[in-house]
XYZ file of C-alpha atoms in Angstrom:
488
model
C 20.708 1.523 -2.091
C 20.546 -1.891 -0.432
C 21.138 -3.849 -3.658
C 21.536 -7.331 -2.217
C 18.369 -7.051 -0.149
C 16.389 -5.699 -3.048
C 17.502 -8.454 -5.415
C 16.631 -11.149 -2.891
C 13.252 -9.550 -2.238
C 12.559 -9.412 -5.958
C 13.442 -13.093 -6.183
C 10.915 -13.922 -3.466
C 13.517 -15.116 -0.912
C 12.513 -14.468 2.725
C 14.392 -11.691 4.492
C 14.380 -10.142 7.916
C 14.340 -6.781 6.148
C 15.381 -5.331 2.840
C 17.767 -3.037 4.660
C 20.222 -5.386 6.320
C 23.443 -4.208 4.669
C 23.897 -0.958 6.587
C 24.411 0.008 10.195
C 23.250 3.341 11.627
C 26.839 4.655 11.640
C 27.492 3.636 8.033
C 24.431 5.518 6.887
C 26.094 8.804 7.906
C 23.048 10.673 9.039
C 20.540 8.818 6.890
C 17.678 6.853 8.465
C 16.466 3.408 7.402
C 12.691 3.025 7.621
C 10.490 -0.020 7.084
C 6.892 0.854 6.188
C 4.035 -1.636 6.324
C 2.241 -0.570 3.157
C 3.689 -0.356 -0.325
C 2.415 2.115 -2.921
C -0.573 0.727 -4.791
C -1.194 3.621 -7.191
C 2.262 4.800 -8.205
C 2.475 7.205 -5.224
C -0.434 9.231 -6.529
C -1.396 11.798 -3.884
C -5.038 11.376 -4.886
C -5.143 7.852 -3.427
C -4.108 6.342 -0.092
C -0.538 6.565 -1.428
C -0.730 10.246 -0.509
C -0.496 9.153 3.104
C 2.906 7.580 2.377
C 4.095 10.918 0.988
C 2.863 12.670 4.105
C 4.346 10.168 6.573
C 7.731 10.516 4.867
C 7.539 14.345 4.992
C 7.593 14.700 1.207
C 4.599 17.007 0.817
C 3.054 20.171 2.231
C -0.405 21.585 1.778
C -1.677 25.086 2.357
C -2.277 24.031 5.960
C -1.077 21.257 8.261
C -2.663 19.353 11.147
C -0.727 18.604 14.340
C -0.975 15.503 16.536
C -3.817 17.080 18.537
C -5.891 17.686 15.399
C -5.230 21.456 15.448
C -4.785 23.132 12.060
C -1.754 25.411 11.520
C -0.390 27.491 8.622
C 1.855 25.694 6.140
C 2.340 26.960 2.572
C -0.358 29.497 3.429
C 0.813 31.772 6.224
C -2.707 33.045 6.953
C -6.305 32.877 5.746
C -9.630 34.636 6.143
C -13.175 33.444 5.599
C -14.932 36.197 3.691
C -18.315 34.470 3.229
C -19.974 31.146 3.943
C -18.380 29.658 0.813
C -15.314 31.864 0.171
C -11.858 31.938 1.763
C -8.778 34.036 1.004
C -5.337 32.431 1.536
C -2.035 34.320 1.614
C 1.028 32.272 0.682
C 4.374 32.365 2.430
C 7.696 32.556 0.572
C 8.422 28.892 -0.235
C 10.065 26.849 -2.960
C 9.432 23.576 -4.712
C 12.054 20.859 -4.540
C 12.860 21.528 -8.219
C 13.789 25.125 -7.355
C 10.690 26.986 -8.507
C 8.740 29.366 -6.277
C 5.375 28.424 -4.814
C 3.066 30.942 -6.464
C -0.672 31.450 -6.409
C -0.854 30.192 -10.005
C 0.920 26.975 -8.974
C -1.483 26.476 -6.074
C -4.476 27.097 -8.333
C -3.123 24.546 -10.798
C -2.468 21.929 -8.096
C -5.901 22.188 -6.491
C -7.658 22.278 -9.859
C -5.884 19.121 -10.976
C -6.850 17.375 -7.721
C -10.490 18.165 -8.430
C -10.183 16.865 -12.002
C -8.306 13.672 -11.140
C -9.640 10.421 -12.585
C -9.319 8.913 -9.131
C -11.280 11.397 -7.007
C -9.527 12.129 -3.701
C -11.693 10.933 -0.819
C -11.332 14.298 0.899
C -13.312 15.821 -1.991
C -15.999 13.134 -2.052
C -18.432 15.379 -0.169
C -17.207 18.761 -1.370
C -16.504 20.675 -4.588
C -13.945 23.476 -4.404
C -12.560 26.005 -6.869
C -9.211 27.769 -6.502
C -8.324 31.028 -8.270
C -5.133 33.057 -8.054
C -6.006 36.663 -7.186
C -2.409 37.889 -6.916
C 1.104 36.482 -6.901
C 0.708 35.296 -3.309
C -3.067 35.228 -2.794
C -5.524 32.476 -3.633
C -9.304 32.559 -3.349
C -10.982 29.211 -2.672
C -14.724 28.803 -3.006
C -16.765 25.750 -2.067
C -20.043 24.533 -3.513
C -21.653 24.635 -0.070
C -20.602 26.147 3.234
C -17.593 24.212 4.541
C -16.378 25.253 7.996
C -13.690 22.553 7.791
C -11.949 23.892 4.690
C -8.623 24.709 6.456
C -8.564 21.161 7.884
C -9.530 19.725 4.485
C -6.593 21.500 2.830
C -4.202 19.787 5.263
C -5.053 16.429 3.676
C -2.139 14.908 1.699
C -4.411 14.498 -1.332
C -4.472 18.286 -1.642
C -0.710 18.761 -1.376
C 0.853 21.315 -3.709
C 3.316 20.177 -6.381
C 5.391 22.001 -8.947
C 3.740 22.459 -12.352
C 6.390 20.063 -13.691
C 4.768 17.225 -11.707
C 1.635 17.131 -13.824
C 1.174 15.370 -17.118
C -1.775 15.696 -19.423
C -5.135 16.830 -18.088
C -6.750 14.164 -15.936
C -3.454 12.307 -15.665
C -1.296 11.521 -12.682
C 1.251 13.366 -10.598
C 4.969 12.597 -10.500
C 6.046 13.368 -6.917
C 9.766 12.710 -7.497
C 11.551 15.981 -6.753
C 8.473 18.156 -7.323
C 6.901 18.595 -3.869
C 7.733 21.088 -1.095
C 8.383 18.932 2.000
C 11.599 18.504 4.029
C 12.496 15.312 2.118
C 12.516 14.912 -1.658
C 11.957 11.610 -3.408
C 14.909 10.801 -5.625
C 14.167 7.197 -6.576
C 11.164 4.871 -6.313
C 11.571 1.143 -6.927
C 7.946 0.139 -7.369
C 6.523 -1.605 -4.312
C 9.971 -2.486 -2.948
C 11.773 0.664 -1.815
C 12.274 4.401 -2.140
C 15.153 6.808 -1.574
C 14.711 10.337 -0.241
C 17.250 13.126 0.240
C 16.946 16.163 2.457
C 15.550 19.254 0.720
C 17.701 22.047 2.060
C 15.379 24.769 0.785
C 12.392 23.845 2.934
C 10.526 26.834 4.340
C 10.795 25.550 7.931
C 14.550 24.902 7.648
C 16.729 21.858 7.059
C 15.650 18.452 8.334
C 17.882 16.886 10.982
C 18.429 13.710 8.911
C 20.337 13.800 5.614
C 17.954 11.378 3.953
C 15.742 8.313 4.230
C 16.207 4.792 2.885
C 12.737 3.288 2.854
C 11.663 -0.313 2.316
C 8.079 -1.479 2.017
C 7.885 -4.636 4.134
C 4.466 -6.244 4.524
C 5.733 -8.939 6.931
C 5.008 -7.555 10.393
C 7.529 -9.709 12.234
C 10.210 -8.901 9.666
C 9.859 -5.180 10.427
C 10.058 -5.798 14.163
C 13.036 -8.142 13.828
C 14.927 -5.676 11.655
C 14.412 -2.985 14.284
C 15.455 -5.273 17.122
C 18.667 -6.274 15.342
C 19.569 -2.663 14.542
C 19.283 -3.068 10.768
C 16.807 -0.187 10.625
C 16.031 2.804 12.817
C 12.235 3.009 12.453
C 9.571 0.346 11.860
C 5.940 1.142 11.190
C 3.193 -0.793 13.032
C 5.035 -3.484 14.976
C 2.943 -6.392 16.308
C 1.533 -6.313 19.839
C 2.948 -9.816 20.274
C 6.482 -8.359 20.038
C 5.932 -5.483 22.463
C 7.551 -7.270 25.409
C 10.630 -8.229 23.382
C 11.049 -4.746 21.896
C 10.685 -3.015 25.262
C 10.989 0.764 25.015
C 11.519 0.494 21.247
C 7.763 -0.150 20.939
C 6.006 3.201 21.366
C 2.281 3.125 22.103
C 0.123 5.624 20.244
C -3.524 6.372 20.973
C -5.472 6.509 17.723
C -8.769 7.510 16.175
C -8.777 4.152 14.379
C -11.427 1.435 14.510
C -11.075 -2.087 13.162
C -14.360 -2.688 11.366
C -15.975 -5.589 9.541
C -17.549 -4.151 6.374
C -20.475 -6.254 5.103
C -21.522 -6.329 1.440
C -25.077 -4.969 1.339
C -25.521 -5.256 -2.440
C -24.655 -8.802 -3.522
C -24.226 -12.232 -1.944
C -25.801 -13.631 1.226
C -25.295 -10.451 3.249
C -27.481 -8.430 0.927
C -30.106 -9.848 3.312
C -30.170 -7.474 6.323
C -31.296 -10.327 8.574
C -28.077 -12.228 7.841
C -26.018 -9.089 8.404
C -27.718 -8.825 11.788
C -26.688 -12.434 12.486
C -23.051 -11.568 11.754
C -23.246 -8.653 14.192
C -24.848 -10.733 16.926
C -22.343 -13.572 16.736
C -19.165 -11.445 16.509
C -17.716 -11.558 20.039
C -15.714 -8.338 19.968
C -14.873 -8.368 23.689
C -13.040 -11.673 23.312
C -11.113 -10.362 20.307
C -9.977 -7.232 22.154
C -8.732 -9.310 25.086
C -6.997 -12.070 23.184
C -5.651 -10.859 19.863
C -4.693 -7.308 20.809
C -3.150 -8.194 24.166
C -4.519 -5.089 25.877
C -3.695 -2.641 23.048
C -7.334 -2.209 22.003
C -10.794 -1.879 23.494
C -14.073 -3.460 22.426
C -15.696 -1.656 19.497
C -18.662 0.279 20.848
C -19.393 2.174 17.638
C -17.729 3.558 14.546
C -16.290 6.441 16.586
C -14.001 5.383 19.386
C -12.689 6.953 22.599
C -10.283 9.102 20.604
C -13.199 11.488 20.120
C -13.915 12.912 23.565
C -17.202 14.428 22.394
C -18.452 10.998 21.250
C -17.011 8.745 23.949
C -19.882 7.237 25.911
C -22.443 9.422 24.123
C -23.440 7.143 21.252
C -27.161 7.198 20.466
C -29.410 4.124 20.575
C -29.440 2.266 17.260
C -32.931 1.711 15.884
C -34.391 0.133 12.762
C -32.131 -2.899 12.648
C -33.399 -6.091 11.072
C -34.038 -9.055 13.316
C -31.273 -11.623 13.018
C -32.079 -14.737 10.988
C -30.527 -18.126 11.648
C -27.899 -18.929 9.018
C -28.272 -22.260 7.214
C -24.825 -22.854 5.835
C -24.599 -19.817 3.554
C -21.007 -19.366 2.451
C -19.328 -16.053 3.228
C -16.021 -14.906 1.756
C -14.204 -12.952 4.466
C -11.126 -11.017 3.332
C -8.442 -9.123 5.190
C -4.816 -8.160 4.717
C -1.450 -9.042 6.189
C 0.011 -5.541 6.521
C -1.407 -5.079 10.011
C -0.246 -7.821 12.302
C -3.469 -8.548 14.161
C -5.950 -8.617 11.271
C -5.336 -12.180 9.992
C -5.683 -13.503 13.546
C -8.884 -11.510 14.081
C -10.235 -12.821 10.775
C -9.465 -16.420 11.782
C -11.258 -15.904 15.106
C -14.266 -14.353 13.337
C -14.303 -17.312 10.962
C -14.706 -19.670 13.911
C -17.362 -17.494 15.558
C -19.406 -17.253 12.373
C -19.082 -20.971 11.686
C -20.516 -21.516 15.152
C -23.443 -19.309 14.143
C -24.206 -21.507 11.112
C -22.284 -19.829 8.277
C -19.646 -21.462 6.110
C -16.719 -19.047 5.907
C -13.883 -18.916 3.367
C -10.915 -16.734 4.317
C -8.922 -14.645 1.840
C -5.774 -13.147 3.360
C -3.313 -11.219 1.164
C -1.228 -8.073 1.039
C -3.504 -5.014 1.012
C -2.393 -3.941 -2.456
C -3.786 -7.204 -3.863
C -7.166 -6.789 -2.162
C -8.146 -3.127 -2.411
C -9.629 -3.049 -5.902
C -11.639 -6.207 -5.287
C -12.944 -4.860 -1.986
C -14.066 -1.631 -3.650
C -15.763 -3.635 -6.420
C -17.741 -5.706 -3.908
C -15.971 -9.025 -4.532
C -16.101 -10.075 -0.875
C -19.037 -10.649 1.451
C -17.107 -9.260 4.404
C -13.944 -7.183 4.529
C -12.049 -6.725 7.794
C -10.242 -3.412 7.801
C -8.406 -1.141 10.199
C -9.727 2.337 9.338
C -8.799 5.781 10.572
C -12.091 7.546 11.197
C -10.526 11.014 10.990
C -7.922 10.577 8.293
C -9.404 12.813 5.636
C -10.181 16.040 7.504
C -9.587 15.256 11.167
C -13.377 15.073 11.356
C -15.500 11.923 10.903
C -17.956 13.424 8.417
C -15.574 12.781 5.502
C -15.127 9.200 6.699
C -18.892 8.706 6.855
C -19.316 10.248 3.386
C -16.603 8.226 1.669
C -17.368 4.884 3.329
C -21.153 4.806 3.699
C -22.984 7.226 1.386
C -24.386 6.316 -2.013
C -21.720 8.287 -3.886
C -18.879 7.465 -1.510
C -15.528 6.714 -3.120
C -14.531 4.124 -0.479
C -17.895 2.411 -0.061
C -16.697 -1.160 0.530
C -20.101 -2.106 1.979
C -21.762 -0.979 -1.285
C -24.327 0.790 0.904
C -27.152 2.770 -0.714
C -29.400 4.113 2.023
C -31.333 7.388 1.813
C -31.541 7.783 5.598
C -27.773 7.500 5.898
C -27.196 9.902 2.988
C -29.484 12.483 4.592
C -27.875 12.161 8.034
C -24.361 12.611 6.653
C -25.381 15.625 4.532
C -27.013 17.200 7.570
C -23.849 16.786 9.667
C -21.672 18.243 6.882
C -23.571 21.540 6.962
C -23.296 22.183 10.703
C -20.616 23.443 13.071
C -19.554 22.982 16.678
C -21.757 21.063 19.108
C -24.588 20.826 16.565
C -22.210 19.088 14.151
C -21.174 16.630 16.876
C -24.800 15.758 17.640
C -25.513 15.300 13.935
C -22.490 13.006 13.567
C -23.806 10.829 16.381
C -27.135 10.619 14.535
C -25.299 9.669 11.330
C -23.319 7.007 13.191
C -26.546 5.508 14.540
C -28.113 5.553 11.066
C -25.123 3.691 9.585
C -25.081 1.103 12.375
C -28.814 0.616 11.875
C -28.123 -0.858 8.426
C -25.595 -3.395 9.784
C -23.353 -2.479 6.857
C -20.454 -2.319 9.309
C -19.679 -4.132 12.544
C -17.186 -2.288 14.804
C -14.674 -4.800 16.173
C -12.128 -2.880 18.302
C -10.822 0.643 18.879
C -7.087 0.418 18.394
C -3.835 1.615 19.835
C -0.737 1.482 17.647
C 2.762 0.321 18.360
C 5.412 2.154 16.363
C 8.962 0.824 16.368
C 11.664 3.389 17.208
C 15.299 2.348 17.537
C 17.512 3.169 20.488
C 18.978 6.643 20.126
C 16.417 7.768 17.543
C 14.755 11.079 18.336
C 11.990 13.134 16.794
C 9.751 10.395 15.376
C 6.224 11.824 15.254
C 3.694 9.622 17.076
C 0.543 10.895 15.432
C -2.955 9.649 16.372
C -4.145 10.961 12.977
C -1.425 8.938 11.174
C -0.389 11.661 8.752
C 3.064 12.132 10.235
C 5.834 9.703 11.092
C 9.226 10.995 9.991
C 9.501 14.688 10.751
C 11.761 17.697 10.434
C 13.501 16.829 13.714
C 13.775 13.052 13.274
C 17.368 11.864 13.605
C 19.449 8.919 14.794
């Protein structure tokens, strides 16, 4: 471990990176990685921390999604849909990192515990499922309503399968250290500072190319980029657009299905008035933000769904039913965003000036994401600027709509309660194919009609990859980063 860096970080002393004591050669086949986001929920797979486990190749689900959004077998080698609500999955021969076999009973236990978790996984916010072992290697999964996306849903990191030893008492958490099935096993987690992972040689797809990972959680965007540039690390997550020219070919551009969105509090504060929400929308100059802050690595937000969805690009429906904008008279708005993504504080500062010009008083709150999330979910802020993957949960925007904008949504930062939106999202969830796409466009229009969310830009990412590093996974869906073939 990088003891000196960790002690200095714990003491609050500024560092280029927490991983400066090693060179690539000295690591002897290990890879140093700086991630932008630290765990906020003890690496619970049922929260956004599950994405960290996925991006570090710690976990597998019954299925997996590739960088094109196509679902493939993983712990399940095949499956069959036997009715509208019933699926049969056949497991492959695989082992947990603690040596036990992946059995149907273990899968049943893992999926049942996910459904019973105190913190409900977002991927289950619009769906109830039941798993039952029907043989040593066969599992039957039933859903409360017809769910054509079940194989894609099961690829979500929140539904990863862990050894029975990972689970504590009923309703409790999951200990992912050495209990998952992925190519890399967690061996040590130092809170929000760092983590150590070793290769799991018994992985069902074979041995990973790297012997292990030394991971630091570094919220300072320039620190990650500088550590990559100086060779102190091999991989840096989300490097700033402002450093792209300096990094050269070490900055890899990735098209995304991500939209930076300004969520507006519809329940309390000044923006509970739809006319003032309409004023925020009208005075947010998103074209200027795309040109200036993102330096060409984003396009103006034209809706919640960006150009990453070919079926939606240029086909958005007219938005009706919006309130007429009222003139602000000095109402104070608290606008919050986080430092973990380089551009967001600058976008927030620009929005502050735009909204002041409209007649609002605006107070900025800018912190690390981990210090803001609970307050955002509790409605503490009038506006919350967030970079959001619109296909993170199932590779399909319906889950995003359900979690972020429906009355029972688990990630409803806008505090929206709107029957028209709830109906539109439910309708889309029950359809397939082109009919589902049309229904999603109707749901998008219904959400935008409330002015609960103002799309700012559709993003492209820059991932930092050191010279000589191969096999980093540049994933528009953001579930993968380090992979089986990643090596330096």
